[in-house]
Amino acid sequence: VVNQDGTNYVIAVKFEETLQFNANEANALIETINSIGTNVVITPVEDTIVGGTTPIDVVVTDDEGNPVAGVKVELTIINEAGEEDTIIIGPTDENGMATVDYTNTTVGKNVTVTAKVLADEDNGYAGSEPSESDTFEVAKLDTTIEIESESPITANKETSATITLSSDDVLLPNQKVEVTVTQNGNPIPIKQPS
C-alpha cells in the first residue's frame, strides 16, 4: 500500500498473525520519486494560405520511446513579424499523438512552431525540453482576372465588358477592382459598376 505522507511516500506492509507465524509490520520511506522523462516531435507541417487551415501534429514518447497518453502539449507559433501565439493541445491519445487545426490569418513566410510537453505530476510525467522547430509558409492566393468585352464594338456607342475575378477557378464575389480604359494612352471616362 502506498500512502502519501507530505512530500514523501511511505510503503507500509502488515502481516497478520497465523497459527504458524507471528505478526509483523514494516515501513519504508521513499523520499524521492523521479518523474518519467518525455520527448515531443512535430510532424512536418504543410504550407498553407492566409485564412487556410493546416494540421499541426505532435507525437509524445517517454525516455524509452514508448507513446505517452493523456498529456498536454504547448505549441509556440512565431510568424515572420515576430508575433507569438501559444496554443495548448491534447491530451495525447494512446499513440502519444495530439493534433490541432491551425488557421493563420496573416501572411508570412517562415512561420515557426515548437512544442513542449507540459508536466503531468498526477501521472508522473515530467515536462519536456522544447522540440526541434518546424517551419511552414503562409502565402497569399494567386488571382486571375478575365475581361470579356462586347464584340463588335461600334465607335461612339456605349459598350460594356464583363470582368471576372477568381482564384484557383473559384469566383471571388464582392471584391473591389479598379477599372481604367485608355485610347492611345489617354484615359476615357467610364461608368464604374455600382
PDB file of C-alpha atoms in Angstrom:
ATOM      1  CA  VAL A   1       0.000   0.000   0.000  1.00  0.00           C
ATOM      2  CA  VAL A   2       1.430   3.402  -0.932  1.00  0.00           C
ATOM      3  CA  ASN A   3       0.346   6.343   1.195  1.00  0.00           C
ATOM      4  CA  GLN A   4       1.354   9.935   0.609  1.00  0.00           C
ATOM      5  CA  ASP A   5       2.997  11.477   3.690  1.00  0.00           C
ATOM      6  CA  GLY A   6       3.618  15.165   2.933  1.00  0.00           C
ATOM      7  CA  THR A   7       6.224  15.232   0.186  1.00  0.00           C
ATOM      8  CA  ASN A   8       7.424  11.703   0.971  1.00  0.00           C
ATOM      9  CA  TYR A   9       5.855   8.345   0.298  1.00  0.00           C
ATOM     10  CA  VAL A  10       5.621   5.552   2.858  1.00  0.00           C
ATOM     11  CA  ILE A  11       5.206   1.907   1.946  1.00  0.00           C
ATOM     12  CA  ALA A  12       3.535   0.129   4.857  1.00  0.00           C
ATOM     13  CA  VAL A  13       3.340  -3.662   4.977  1.00  0.00           C
ATOM     14  CA  LYS A  14       1.431  -5.559   7.666  1.00  0.00           C
ATOM     15  CA  PHE A  15       1.319  -9.328   8.190  1.00  0.00           C
ATOM     16  CA  GLU A  16      -1.424 -10.715  10.419  1.00  0.00           C
ATOM     17  CA  GLU A  17      -0.556 -13.496  12.859  1.00  0.00           C
ATOM     18  CA  THR A  18      -1.349 -17.062  11.798  1.00  0.00           C
ATOM     19  CA  LEU A  19      -1.119 -20.387  13.638  1.00  0.00           C
ATOM     20  CA  GLN A  20       2.350 -20.855  12.228  1.00  0.00           C
ATOM     21  CA  PHE A  21       3.772 -17.267  12.086  1.00  0.00           C
ATOM     22  CA  ASN A  22       3.900 -14.203  14.343  1.00  0.00           C
ATOM     23  CA  ALA A  23       2.502 -10.873  13.165  1.00  0.00           C
ATOM     24  CA  ASN A  24       4.893  -8.316  11.747  1.00  0.00           C
ATOM     25  CA  GLU A  25       4.903  -4.772  10.292  1.00  0.00           C
ATOM     26  CA  ALA A  26       7.437  -2.802   8.281  1.00  0.00           C
ATOM     27  CA  ASN A  27       7.572   0.684   6.762  1.00  0.00           C
ATOM     28  CA  ALA A  28       9.849   2.106   4.091  1.00  0.00           C
ATOM     29  CA  LEU A  29      10.197   5.836   3.473  1.00  0.00           C
ATOM     30  CA  ILE A  30      10.680   6.873  -0.147  1.00  0.00           C
ATOM     31  CA  GLU A  31      11.931  10.440  -0.256  1.00  0.00           C
ATOM     32  CA  THR A  32      12.487  10.844  -3.999  1.00  0.00           C
ATOM     33  CA  ILE A  33      10.286   9.700  -6.816  1.00  0.00           C
ATOM     34  CA  ASN A  34      11.666  10.517 -10.253  1.00  0.00           C
ATOM     35  CA  SER A  35       9.279  11.692 -12.935  1.00  0.00           C
ATOM     36  CA  ILE A  36       9.216   9.872 -16.243  1.00  0.00           C
ATOM     37  CA  GLY A  37      11.037  11.920 -18.881  1.00  0.00           C
ATOM     38  CA  THR A  38       9.168  12.912 -22.033  1.00  0.00           C
ATOM     39  CA  ASN A  39      10.075  13.921 -25.582  1.00  0.00           C
ATOM     40  CA  VAL A  40       7.962  15.546 -28.284  1.00  0.00           C
ATOM     41  CA  VAL A  41       8.371  15.595 -32.047  1.00  0.00           C
ATOM     42  CA  ILE A  42       6.415  17.758 -34.502  1.00  0.00           C
ATOM     43  CA  THR A  43       5.314  16.019 -37.693  1.00  0.00           C
ATOM     44  CA  PRO A  44       6.358  18.267 -40.629  1.00  0.00           C
ATOM     45  CA  VAL A  45       3.714  20.987 -41.067  1.00  0.00           C
ATOM     46  CA  GLU A  46       2.318  21.607 -44.568  1.00  0.00           C
ATOM     47  CA  ASP A  47       2.398  25.087 -46.085  1.00  0.00           C
ATOM     48  CA  THR A  48      -0.902  26.950 -46.064  1.00  0.00           C
ATOM     49  CA  ILE A  49      -2.615  30.097 -47.303  1.00  0.00           C
ATOM     50  CA  VAL A  50      -3.924  33.151 -45.468  1.00  0.00           C
ATOM     51  CA  GLY A  51      -7.134  32.042 -43.759  1.00  0.00           C
ATOM     52  CA  GLY A  52      -6.334  28.430 -44.607  1.00  0.00           C
ATOM     53  CA  THR A  53      -6.074  25.660 -42.073  1.00  0.00           C
ATOM     54  CA  THR A  54      -3.111  23.349 -41.648  1.00  0.00           C
ATOM     55  CA  PRO A  55      -2.883  20.492 -39.136  1.00  0.00           C
ATOM     56  CA  ILE A  56      -0.079  20.558 -36.592  1.00  0.00           C
ATOM     57  CA  ASP A  57       0.569  17.033 -35.293  1.00  0.00           C
ATOM     58  CA  VAL A  58       2.844  16.068 -32.402  1.00  0.00           C
ATOM     59  CA  VAL A  59       3.955  12.718 -31.005  1.00  0.00           C
ATOM     60  CA  VAL A  60       4.964  12.352 -27.342  1.00  0.00           C
ATOM     61  CA  THR A  61       7.123   9.488 -26.089  1.00  0.00           C
ATOM     62  CA  ASP A  62       8.807   8.664 -22.797  1.00  0.00           C
ATOM     63  CA  ASP A  63      12.576   8.319 -22.415  1.00  0.00           C
ATOM     64  CA  GLU A  64      12.333   4.700 -23.551  1.00  0.00           C
ATOM     65  CA  GLY A  65      10.462   5.581 -26.753  1.00  0.00           C
ATOM     66  CA  ASN A  66       7.033   4.403 -25.599  1.00  0.00           C
ATOM     67  CA  PRO A  67       3.981   6.526 -26.537  1.00  0.00           C
ATOM     68  CA  VAL A  68       2.663   8.698 -23.700  1.00  0.00           C
ATOM     69  CA  ALA A  69      -1.121   9.060 -23.463  1.00  0.00           C
ATOM     70  CA  GLY A  70      -3.013  11.720 -21.551  1.00  0.00           C
ATOM     71  CA  VAL A  71      -0.519  14.621 -21.515  1.00  0.00           C
ATOM     72  CA  LYS A  72      -0.924  18.131 -22.888  1.00  0.00           C
ATOM     73  CA  VAL A  73       1.479  19.881 -25.240  1.00  0.00           C
ATOM     74  CA  GLU A  74       2.212  23.601 -25.556  1.00  0.00           C
ATOM     75  CA  LEU A  75       2.778  24.870 -29.098  1.00  0.00           C
ATOM     76  CA  THR A  76       4.583  28.157 -29.682  1.00  0.00           C
ATOM     77  CA  ILE A  77       3.987  29.647 -33.129  1.00  0.00           C
ATOM     78  CA  ILE A  78       6.003  32.683 -34.250  1.00  0.00           C
ATOM     79  CA  ASN A  79       5.220  34.467 -37.508  1.00  0.00           C
ATOM     80  CA  GLU A  80       7.651  36.413 -39.683  1.00  0.00           C
ATOM     81  CA  ALA A  81       6.844  39.660 -37.829  1.00  0.00           C
ATOM     82  CA  GLY A  82       7.910  38.027 -34.544  1.00  0.00           C
ATOM     83  CA  GLU A  83       4.364  37.824 -33.191  1.00  0.00           C
ATOM     84  CA  GLU A  84       3.946  34.828 -30.902  1.00  0.00           C
ATOM     85  CA  ASP A  85       0.893  32.623 -30.465  1.00  0.00           C
ATOM     86  CA  THR A  86       0.706  29.897 -27.791  1.00  0.00           C
ATOM     87  CA  ILE A  87      -1.756  27.009 -28.013  1.00  0.00           C
ATOM     88  CA  ILE A  88      -2.263  24.143 -25.542  1.00  0.00           C
ATOM     89  CA  ILE A  89      -3.328  20.917 -27.271  1.00  0.00           C
ATOM     90  CA  GLY A  90      -4.154  17.443 -26.036  1.00  0.00           C
ATOM     91  CA  PRO A  91      -4.460  15.305 -24.184  1.00  0.00           C
ATOM     92  CA  THR A  92      -2.458  12.894 -26.309  1.00  0.00           C
ATOM     93  CA  ASP A  93      -4.131   9.671 -27.432  1.00  0.00           C
ATOM     94  CA  GLU A  94      -2.939   6.088 -26.778  1.00  0.00           C
ATOM     95  CA  ASN A  95      -0.374   6.518 -29.581  1.00  0.00           C
ATOM     96  CA  GLY A  96       1.038   9.654 -27.943  1.00  0.00           C
ATOM     97  CA  MET A  97      -0.455  11.850 -30.666  1.00  0.00           C
ATOM     98  CA  ALA A  98      -2.245  15.187 -30.484  1.00  0.00           C
ATOM     99  CA  THR A  99      -3.399  17.440 -33.329  1.00  0.00           C
ATOM    100  CA  VAL A 100      -4.675  20.964 -33.782  1.00  0.00           C
ATOM    101  CA  ASP A 101      -6.030  22.503 -36.983  1.00  0.00           C
ATOM    102  CA  TYR A 102      -4.227  25.859 -37.074  1.00  0.00           C
ATOM    103  CA  THR A 103      -5.723  28.778 -39.020  1.00  0.00           C
ATOM    104  CA  ASN A 104      -3.327  31.595 -39.853  1.00  0.00           C
ATOM    105  CA  THR A 105      -4.791  34.986 -40.674  1.00  0.00           C
ATOM    106  CA  THR A 106      -1.573  36.829 -41.545  1.00  0.00           C
ATOM    107  CA  VAL A 107       0.883  36.451 -44.396  1.00  0.00           C
ATOM    108  CA  GLY A 108       4.413  35.499 -43.514  1.00  0.00           C
ATOM    109  CA  LYS A 109       6.957  33.111 -44.819  1.00  0.00           C
ATOM    110  CA  ASN A 110       8.877  31.018 -42.333  1.00  0.00           C
ATOM    111  CA  VAL A 111       6.224  30.662 -39.649  1.00  0.00           C
ATOM    112  CA  THR A 112       7.969  28.630 -36.946  1.00  0.00           C
ATOM    113  CA  VAL A 113       6.378  26.186 -34.496  1.00  0.00           C
ATOM    114  CA  THR A 114       7.953  24.475 -31.484  1.00  0.00           C
ATOM    115  CA  ALA A 115       6.356  22.143 -28.955  1.00  0.00           C
ATOM    116  CA  LYS A 116       6.974  21.057 -25.386  1.00  0.00           C
ATOM    117  CA  VAL A 117       5.214  18.577 -23.138  1.00  0.00           C
ATOM    118  CA  LEU A 118       3.624  20.092 -20.044  1.00  0.00           C
ATOM    119  CA  ALA A 119       4.435  18.285 -16.792  1.00  0.00           C
ATOM    120  CA  ASP A 120       1.725  15.913 -15.562  1.00  0.00           C
ATOM    121  CA  GLU A 121       2.644  15.346 -11.915  1.00  0.00           C
ATOM    122  CA  ASP A 122      -0.526  13.352 -11.195  1.00  0.00           C
ATOM    123  CA  ASN A 123       0.632  10.681 -13.635  1.00  0.00           C
ATOM    124  CA  GLY A 124       4.358  11.049 -13.029  1.00  0.00           C
ATOM    125  CA  TYR A 125       5.399  12.665 -16.319  1.00  0.00           C
ATOM    126  CA  ALA A 126       7.979  15.429 -16.487  1.00  0.00           C
ATOM    127  CA  GLY A 127       7.692  18.282 -18.933  1.00  0.00           C
ATOM    128  CA  SER A 128       9.965  18.111 -21.954  1.00  0.00           C
ATOM    129  CA  GLU A 129      12.536  20.421 -23.427  1.00  0.00           C
ATOM    130  CA  PRO A 130      11.258  22.344 -26.469  1.00  0.00           C
ATOM    131  CA  SER A 131      11.214  20.252 -29.644  1.00  0.00           C
ATOM    132  CA  GLU A 132      13.158  20.996 -32.761  1.00  0.00           C
ATOM    133  CA  SER A 133      11.237  23.691 -34.588  1.00  0.00           C
ATOM    134  CA  ASP A 134       9.389  23.196 -37.848  1.00  0.00           C
ATOM    135  CA  THR A 135       8.775  25.934 -40.396  1.00  0.00           C
ATOM    136  CA  PHE A 136       5.871  26.390 -42.764  1.00  0.00           C
ATOM    137  CA  GLU A 137       4.840  29.107 -45.201  1.00  0.00           C
ATOM    138  CA  VAL A 138       1.639  31.120 -45.154  1.00  0.00           C
ATOM    139  CA  ALA A 139       1.047  32.588 -48.602  1.00  0.00           C
ATOM    140  CA  LYS A 140      -1.498  34.693 -50.409  1.00  0.00           C
ATOM    141  CA  LEU A 141      -3.529  33.062 -53.150  1.00  0.00           C
ATOM    142  CA  ASP A 142      -2.936  33.979 -56.775  1.00  0.00           C
ATOM    143  CA  THR A 143      -5.816  35.642 -58.597  1.00  0.00           C
ATOM    144  CA  THR A 144      -6.964  35.545 -62.199  1.00  0.00           C
ATOM    145  CA  ILE A 145      -8.746  38.413 -63.968  1.00  0.00           C
ATOM    146  CA  GLU A 146     -10.746  37.683 -67.114  1.00  0.00           C
ATOM    147  CA  ILE A 147     -12.063  40.537 -69.290  1.00  0.00           C
ATOM    148  CA  GLU A 148     -14.765  39.823 -71.850  1.00  0.00           C
ATOM    149  CA  SER A 149     -15.844  42.839 -73.892  1.00  0.00           C
ATOM    150  CA  GLU A 150     -18.775  43.125 -76.260  1.00  0.00           C
ATOM    151  CA  SER A 151     -17.983  42.316 -79.821  1.00  0.00           C
ATOM    152  CA  PRO A 152     -18.090  44.033 -82.185  1.00  0.00           C
ATOM    153  CA  ILE A 153     -17.536  47.474 -80.657  1.00  0.00           C
ATOM    154  CA  THR A 154     -19.013  50.408 -82.579  1.00  0.00           C
ATOM    155  CA  ALA A 155     -17.498  53.904 -82.427  1.00  0.00           C
ATOM    156  CA  ASN A 156     -19.361  56.484 -80.317  1.00  0.00           C
ATOM    157  CA  LYS A 157     -21.709  53.871 -78.863  1.00  0.00           C
ATOM    158  CA  GLU A 158     -21.798  52.748 -75.256  1.00  0.00           C
ATOM    159  CA  THR A 159     -20.353  49.292 -74.732  1.00  0.00           C
ATOM    160  CA  SER A 160     -19.748  47.080 -71.729  1.00  0.00           C
ATOM    161  CA  ALA A 161     -17.344  44.430 -70.545  1.00  0.00           C
ATOM    162  CA  THR A 162     -17.659  41.607 -68.036  1.00  0.00           C
ATOM    163  CA  ILE A 163     -14.812  41.326 -65.544  1.00  0.00           C
ATOM    164  CA  THR A 164     -14.383  38.102 -63.584  1.00  0.00           C
ATOM    165  CA  LEU A 165     -12.040  37.765 -60.601  1.00  0.00           C
ATOM    166  CA  SER A 166     -11.204  34.253 -59.426  1.00  0.00           C
ATOM    167  CA  SER A 167      -8.650  32.221 -57.506  1.00  0.00           C
ATOM    168  CA  ASP A 168      -7.990  28.597 -58.437  1.00  0.00           C
ATOM    169  CA  ASP A 169     -11.138  28.679 -60.608  1.00  0.00           C
ATOM    170  CA  VAL A 170     -13.286  29.830 -57.666  1.00  0.00           C
ATOM    171  CA  LEU A 171     -15.148  33.110 -58.249  1.00  0.00           C
ATOM    172  CA  LEU A 172     -14.381  35.900 -55.791  1.00  0.00           C
ATOM    173  CA  PRO A 173     -17.607  37.930 -55.480  1.00  0.00           C
ATOM    174  CA  ASN A 174     -17.850  41.345 -53.830  1.00  0.00           C
ATOM    175  CA  GLN A 175     -14.154  42.161 -54.257  1.00  0.00           C
ATOM    176  CA  LYS A 176     -13.168  45.709 -55.183  1.00  0.00           C
ATOM    177  CA  VAL A 177     -11.388  46.111 -58.532  1.00  0.00           C
ATOM    178  CA  GLU A 178     -10.248  49.277 -60.285  1.00  0.00           C
ATOM    179  CA  VAL A 179     -11.100  49.606 -63.971  1.00  0.00           C
ATOM    180  CA  THR A 180      -9.496  52.119 -66.359  1.00  0.00           C
ATOM    181  CA  VAL A 181      -9.888  52.403 -70.127  1.00  0.00           C
ATOM    182  CA  THR A 182      -7.410  54.246 -72.328  1.00  0.00           C
ATOM    183  CA  GLN A 183      -7.326  55.088 -76.027  1.00  0.00           C
ATOM    184  CA  ASN A 184      -3.916  55.840 -77.479  1.00  0.00           C
ATOM    185  CA  GLY A 185      -2.626  56.256 -73.936  1.00  0.00           C
ATOM    186  CA  ASN A 186      -5.323  58.763 -72.936  1.00  0.00           C
ATOM    187  CA  PRO A 187      -7.896  57.862 -70.259  1.00  0.00           C
ATOM    188  CA  ILE A 188     -11.518  57.597 -71.357  1.00  0.00           C
ATOM    189  CA  PRO A 189     -14.274  58.376 -68.836  1.00  0.00           C
ATOM    190  CA  ILE A 190     -16.208  55.255 -67.904  1.00  0.00           C
ATOM    191  CA  LYS A 191     -19.148  54.320 -65.751  1.00  0.00           C
ATOM    192  CA  GLN A 192     -17.876  52.270 -62.835  1.00  0.00           C
ATOM    193  CA  PRO A 193     -20.047  49.365 -61.770  1.00  0.00           C
ATOM    194  CA  SER A 194     -22.066  50.057 -58.654  1.00  0.00           C
TER     195      SER A 194
END
